[in-house]
């Protein structure tokens, strides 16, 4: 079976696995961004599946897959909202970290060391596929997004975030985050692998998905906080798409 896993990319994240839940460690940028990611994800799911986020367990009955789950920063909130969550990561060392933290948090989450392609080939299907900050690390984005679409039930929701490719993203995501702020180890990202919003929309269409929304995640260095923007997709951005099949 073919796979889009890039072994050198997996090695980077395996080396950082133990630090997933340290808000001041190597994953500090994700901890800082997580509230706006969750706001976007939960609002999209609630709108698509007509769920009331103010009620108890609003995602009960929904099966959600978190690809590239890492230590569980998104899987755990989804489980708390009542979803049946499967967290998948190609970096084997992330899975014990995620399982241990979920157990400590009293959460039932099905964590697996596998790939999107293997899950799709096994016939697994989900209402929602979360694909956050993964597509810029795979060897073949189109094949990977095709597997993501295959994992969705008809009418299922695909949420994908990544990093734009332009001079600003090089300055912010690589020079700023890796060399100046030292939020991430040098070499975490490759600028050439970044994908523009238009390119991602086209890749998703080729994969059989129907893009329906895109927003920017913007970091304000004055307030030291992230926000969602309708207009500024210049560095970090997120998309929503449906499986029309």
Coordinates of C-alpha atoms in Angstrom, one line a residue:
X1 CA 0.0 0.0 0.0
X2 CA 1.2 3.5 -0.8
X3 CA 1.9 6.0 1.9
X4 CA 2.5 9.7 1.9
X5 CA 4.5 9.6 5.2
X6 CA 7.8 11.4 5.0
X7 CA 10.2 9.6 7.3
X8 CA 12.4 12.6 7.9
X9 CA 9.4 14.7 8.9
X10 CA 8.2 12.0 11.4
X11 CA 11.7 11.9 13.0
X12 CA 11.5 15.6 13.8
X13 CA 8.3 15.2 15.8
X14 CA 9.3 11.9 17.5
X15 CA 12.3 13.7 18.9
X16 CA 9.9 16.2 20.5
X17 CA 7.2 13.8 21.7
X18 CA 7.7 14.0 25.4
X19 CA 7.1 17.8 25.4
X20 CA 3.6 17.8 23.9
X21 CA 1.9 18.9 27.1
X22 CA 4.5 21.5 28.2
X23 CA 2.9 24.9 27.4
X24 CA 6.4 26.5 27.6
X25 CA 8.2 23.8 25.6
X26 CA 8.8 23.1 22.0
X27 CA 5.0 23.1 21.3
X28 CA 4.4 26.5 22.8
X29 CA 3.2 27.9 19.5
X30 CA 0.5 25.2 19.3
X31 CA -0.6 25.8 22.9
X32 CA -0.9 29.5 22.2
X33 CA -2.8 28.9 18.9
X34 CA -5.0 26.1 20.3
X35 CA -7.9 28.3 21.6
X36 CA -8.5 29.9 18.2
X37 CA -8.1 26.5 16.4
X38 CA -10.7 25.0 18.8
X39 CA -13.1 28.0 18.3
X40 CA -13.0 27.5 14.5
X41 CA -13.3 23.7 14.7
X42 CA -16.2 23.7 17.1
X43 CA -18.1 26.4 15.3
X44 CA -17.8 24.6 12.0
X45 CA -18.8 21.3 13.4
X46 CA -21.8 22.8 15.2
X47 CA -23.0 24.6 12.1
X48 CA -22.6 21.6 9.8
X49 CA -24.3 19.1 12.2
X50 CA -26.7 21.5 13.8
X51 CA -25.3 21.1 17.3
X52 CA -25.8 23.5 20.3
X53 CA -22.3 24.2 21.8
X54 CA -23.9 25.5 25.0
X55 CA -25.5 22.1 25.7
X56 CA -23.9 19.1 27.5
X57 CA -21.9 16.9 25.2
X58 CA -22.9 18.7 21.9
X59 CA -20.8 16.4 19.7
X60 CA -22.3 13.1 21.1
X61 CA -22.9 10.6 18.3
X62 CA -20.2 12.2 16.0
X63 CA -17.2 10.1 15.1
X64 CA -14.1 12.4 14.7
X65 CA -10.7 11.6 13.4
X66 CA -7.7 13.7 14.4
X67 CA -4.8 13.1 12.0
X68 CA -1.4 14.0 13.3
X69 CA -2.9 14.0 16.8
X70 CA 0.5 14.4 18.5
X71 CA -0.1 14.4 22.2
X72 CA -3.8 15.0 21.9
X73 CA -4.2 18.8 22.1
X74 CA -7.2 18.6 19.8
X75 CA -8.4 15.1 20.5
X76 CA -9.0 15.7 24.2
X77 CA -11.3 18.8 23.7
X78 CA -13.3 16.9 21.1
X79 CA -13.8 14.0 23.5
X80 CA -14.9 16.3 26.3
X81 CA -17.6 17.6 23.9
X82 CA -18.9 14.1 23.6
X83 CA -17.4 12.9 20.3
X84 CA -16.1 9.4 19.6
X85 CA -12.5 10.3 18.8
X86 CA -9.8 8.4 17.0
X87 CA -6.4 10.1 17.2
X88 CA -3.9 8.9 14.6
X89 CA -0.2 9.8 14.3
X90 CA 2.6 8.4 12.1
X91 CA 5.1 9.3 14.8
X92 CA 5.0 6.2 17.1
X93 CA 6.4 7.9 20.2
X94 CA 3.5 10.4 20.3
X95 CA 0.9 7.7 20.9
X96 CA 2.0 6.6 24.5
X97 CA 2.2 10.3 25.4
X98 CA -1.3 10.9 24.2
X99 CA -2.7 7.7 25.8
X100 CA -1.1 8.5 29.2
X101 CA -2.4 12.1 29.2
X102 CA -5.9 11.0 28.2
X103 CA -6.0 8.4 31.0
X104 CA -4.8 11.0 33.5
X105 CA -7.7 13.2 32.2
X106 CA -10.3 10.5 32.5
X107 CA -11.0 10.5 28.8
X108 CA -11.7 7.6 26.4
X109 CA -9.8 8.2 23.2
X110 CA -8.8 5.6 20.6
X111 CA -5.2 6.5 19.8
X112 CA -3.4 4.6 17.0
X113 CA 0.0 4.6 15.4
X114 CA -1.0 4.5 11.8
X115 CA -1.6 6.6 8.7
X116 CA -4.6 8.2 7.0
X117 CA -4.0 5.9 4.0
X118 CA -4.1 2.8 6.1
X119 CA -7.2 3.9 7.9
X120 CA -8.9 4.7 4.6
X121 CA -7.9 1.3 3.1
X122 CA -9.3 -0.4 6.2
X123 CA -12.7 1.2 5.5
X124 CA -12.8 3.5 8.5
X125 CA -15.3 6.4 8.1
X126 CA -15.9 9.5 10.1
X127 CA -18.3 12.5 10.3
X128 CA -15.3 14.9 10.8
X129 CA -11.7 14.7 9.8
X130 CA -9.3 17.1 11.5
X131 CA -6.2 17.7 9.5
X132 CA -4.3 20.4 11.3
X133 CA -0.8 21.4 10.5
X134 CA -0.1 18.1 8.7
X135 CA -0.4 18.7 5.0
X136 CA 2.8 20.7 4.8
X137 CA 4.7 17.7 6.2
X138 CA 3.6 15.0 3.8
X139 CA 5.4 13.7 0.7
X140 CA 2.3 13.8 -1.6
X141 CA -0.4 16.4 -0.6
X142 CA -2.9 15.3 -3.3
X143 CA -2.7 11.6 -2.4
X144 CA -2.9 12.5 1.3
X145 CA -6.0 14.7 0.8
X146 CA -7.6 12.0 -1.3
X147 CA -7.2 9.6 1.7
X148 CA -8.7 12.2 4.0
X149 CA -11.7 12.5 1.7
X150 CA -12.1 8.7 1.6
X151 CA -12.2 8.7 5.4
X152 CA -15.3 10.9 5.4
X153 CA -18.8 9.7 5.3
X154 CA -21.0 11.4 2.7
X155 CA -21.6 14.9 3.8
X156 CA -18.7 14.7 6.2
X157 CA -16.6 17.7 7.2
X158 CA -12.9 18.1 6.6
X159 CA -11.0 20.9 8.5
X160 CA -7.5 21.5 7.3
X161 CA -5.0 24.2 8.5
X162 CA -1.5 24.9 7.2
X163 CA 0.9 27.7 6.3
X164 CA 0.8 30.0 3.3
X165 CA 3.9 30.2 1.0
X166 CA 5.1 33.7 0.5
X167 CA 7.9 36.0 1.8
X168 CA 6.0 36.9 4.9
X169 CA 5.4 33.3 5.9
X170 CA 9.1 32.6 5.5
X171 CA 9.9 35.6 7.7
X172 CA 7.3 34.7 10.4
X173 CA 7.0 30.9 10.4
X174 CA 10.7 30.0 9.8
X175 CA 12.9 33.0 10.6
X176 CA 10.7 34.3 13.4
X177 CA 9.5 31.0 15.0
X178 CA 12.6 28.9 14.6
X179 CA 15.5 31.3 14.7
X180 CA 14.4 34.5 16.5
X181 CA 11.8 33.3 19.1
X182 CA 13.2 29.7 19.1
X183 CA 9.6 28.5 19.5
X184 CA 10.4 25.5 17.3
X185 CA 13.6 23.6 16.5
X186 CA 15.4 24.8 13.4
X187 CA 14.3 22.8 10.4
X188 CA 10.8 22.0 11.7
X189 CA 9.3 23.6 8.6
X190 CA 10.4 23.6 4.9
X191 CA 9.2 26.8 3.2
X192 CA 9.0 25.0 -0.2
X193 CA 6.4 22.6 1.3
X194 CA 4.1 25.4 2.3
X195 CA 0.8 25.7 0.3
X196 CA -1.1 28.8 -0.7
X197 CA -4.9 28.9 0.0
X198 CA -5.7 28.8 -3.7
X199 CA -3.4 25.8 -4.2
X200 CA -5.0 24.0 -1.2
X201 CA -8.5 24.7 -2.5
X202 CA -7.5 23.2 -5.9
X203 CA -5.8 20.2 -4.3
X204 CA -9.0 19.5 -2.2
X205 CA -11.2 19.8 -5.3
X206 CA -8.9 17.3 -7.1
X207 CA -9.2 15.0 -4.1
X208 CA -13.0 15.1 -4.4
X209 CA -13.7 17.6 -1.6
X210 CA -15.9 20.7 -1.8
X211 CA -14.2 23.7 -0.1
X212 CA -16.7 25.9 1.7
X213 CA -14.7 28.2 4.0
X214 CA -11.3 29.6 4.7
X215 CA -10.0 31.9 7.5
X216 CA -6.7 33.2 8.7
X217 CA -5.1 32.6 12.1
X218 CA -3.3 35.8 13.0
X219 CA -0.7 36.4 15.8
X220 CA -0.6 39.9 17.3
X221 CA 2.8 40.5 18.8
X222 CA 1.5 43.4 20.8
X223 CA -1.3 41.6 22.6
X224 CA 0.7 38.3 22.3
X225 CA -2.5 36.5 21.2
X226 CA -4.0 34.7 18.2
X227 CA -7.3 35.6 16.5
X228 CA -9.3 34.4 13.5
X229 CA -9.4 36.7 10.5
X230 CA -11.7 36.8 7.5
X231 CA -9.1 38.6 5.4
X232 CA -5.5 37.9 6.6
X233 CA -4.5 34.4 5.3
X234 CA -0.9 35.5 4.8
X235 CA 0.8 33.1 7.2
X236 CA -1.4 30.6 9.1
X237 CA -4.8 29.7 7.7
X238 CA -7.6 27.1 8.1
X239 CA -10.1 25.7 5.6
X240 CA -13.4 23.8 5.8
X241 CA -14.5 21.4 3.1
X242 CA -17.3 18.8 2.6
X243 CA -17.3 15.3 1.1
X244 CA -20.2 15.7 -1.4
X245 CA -20.2 12.0 -2.3

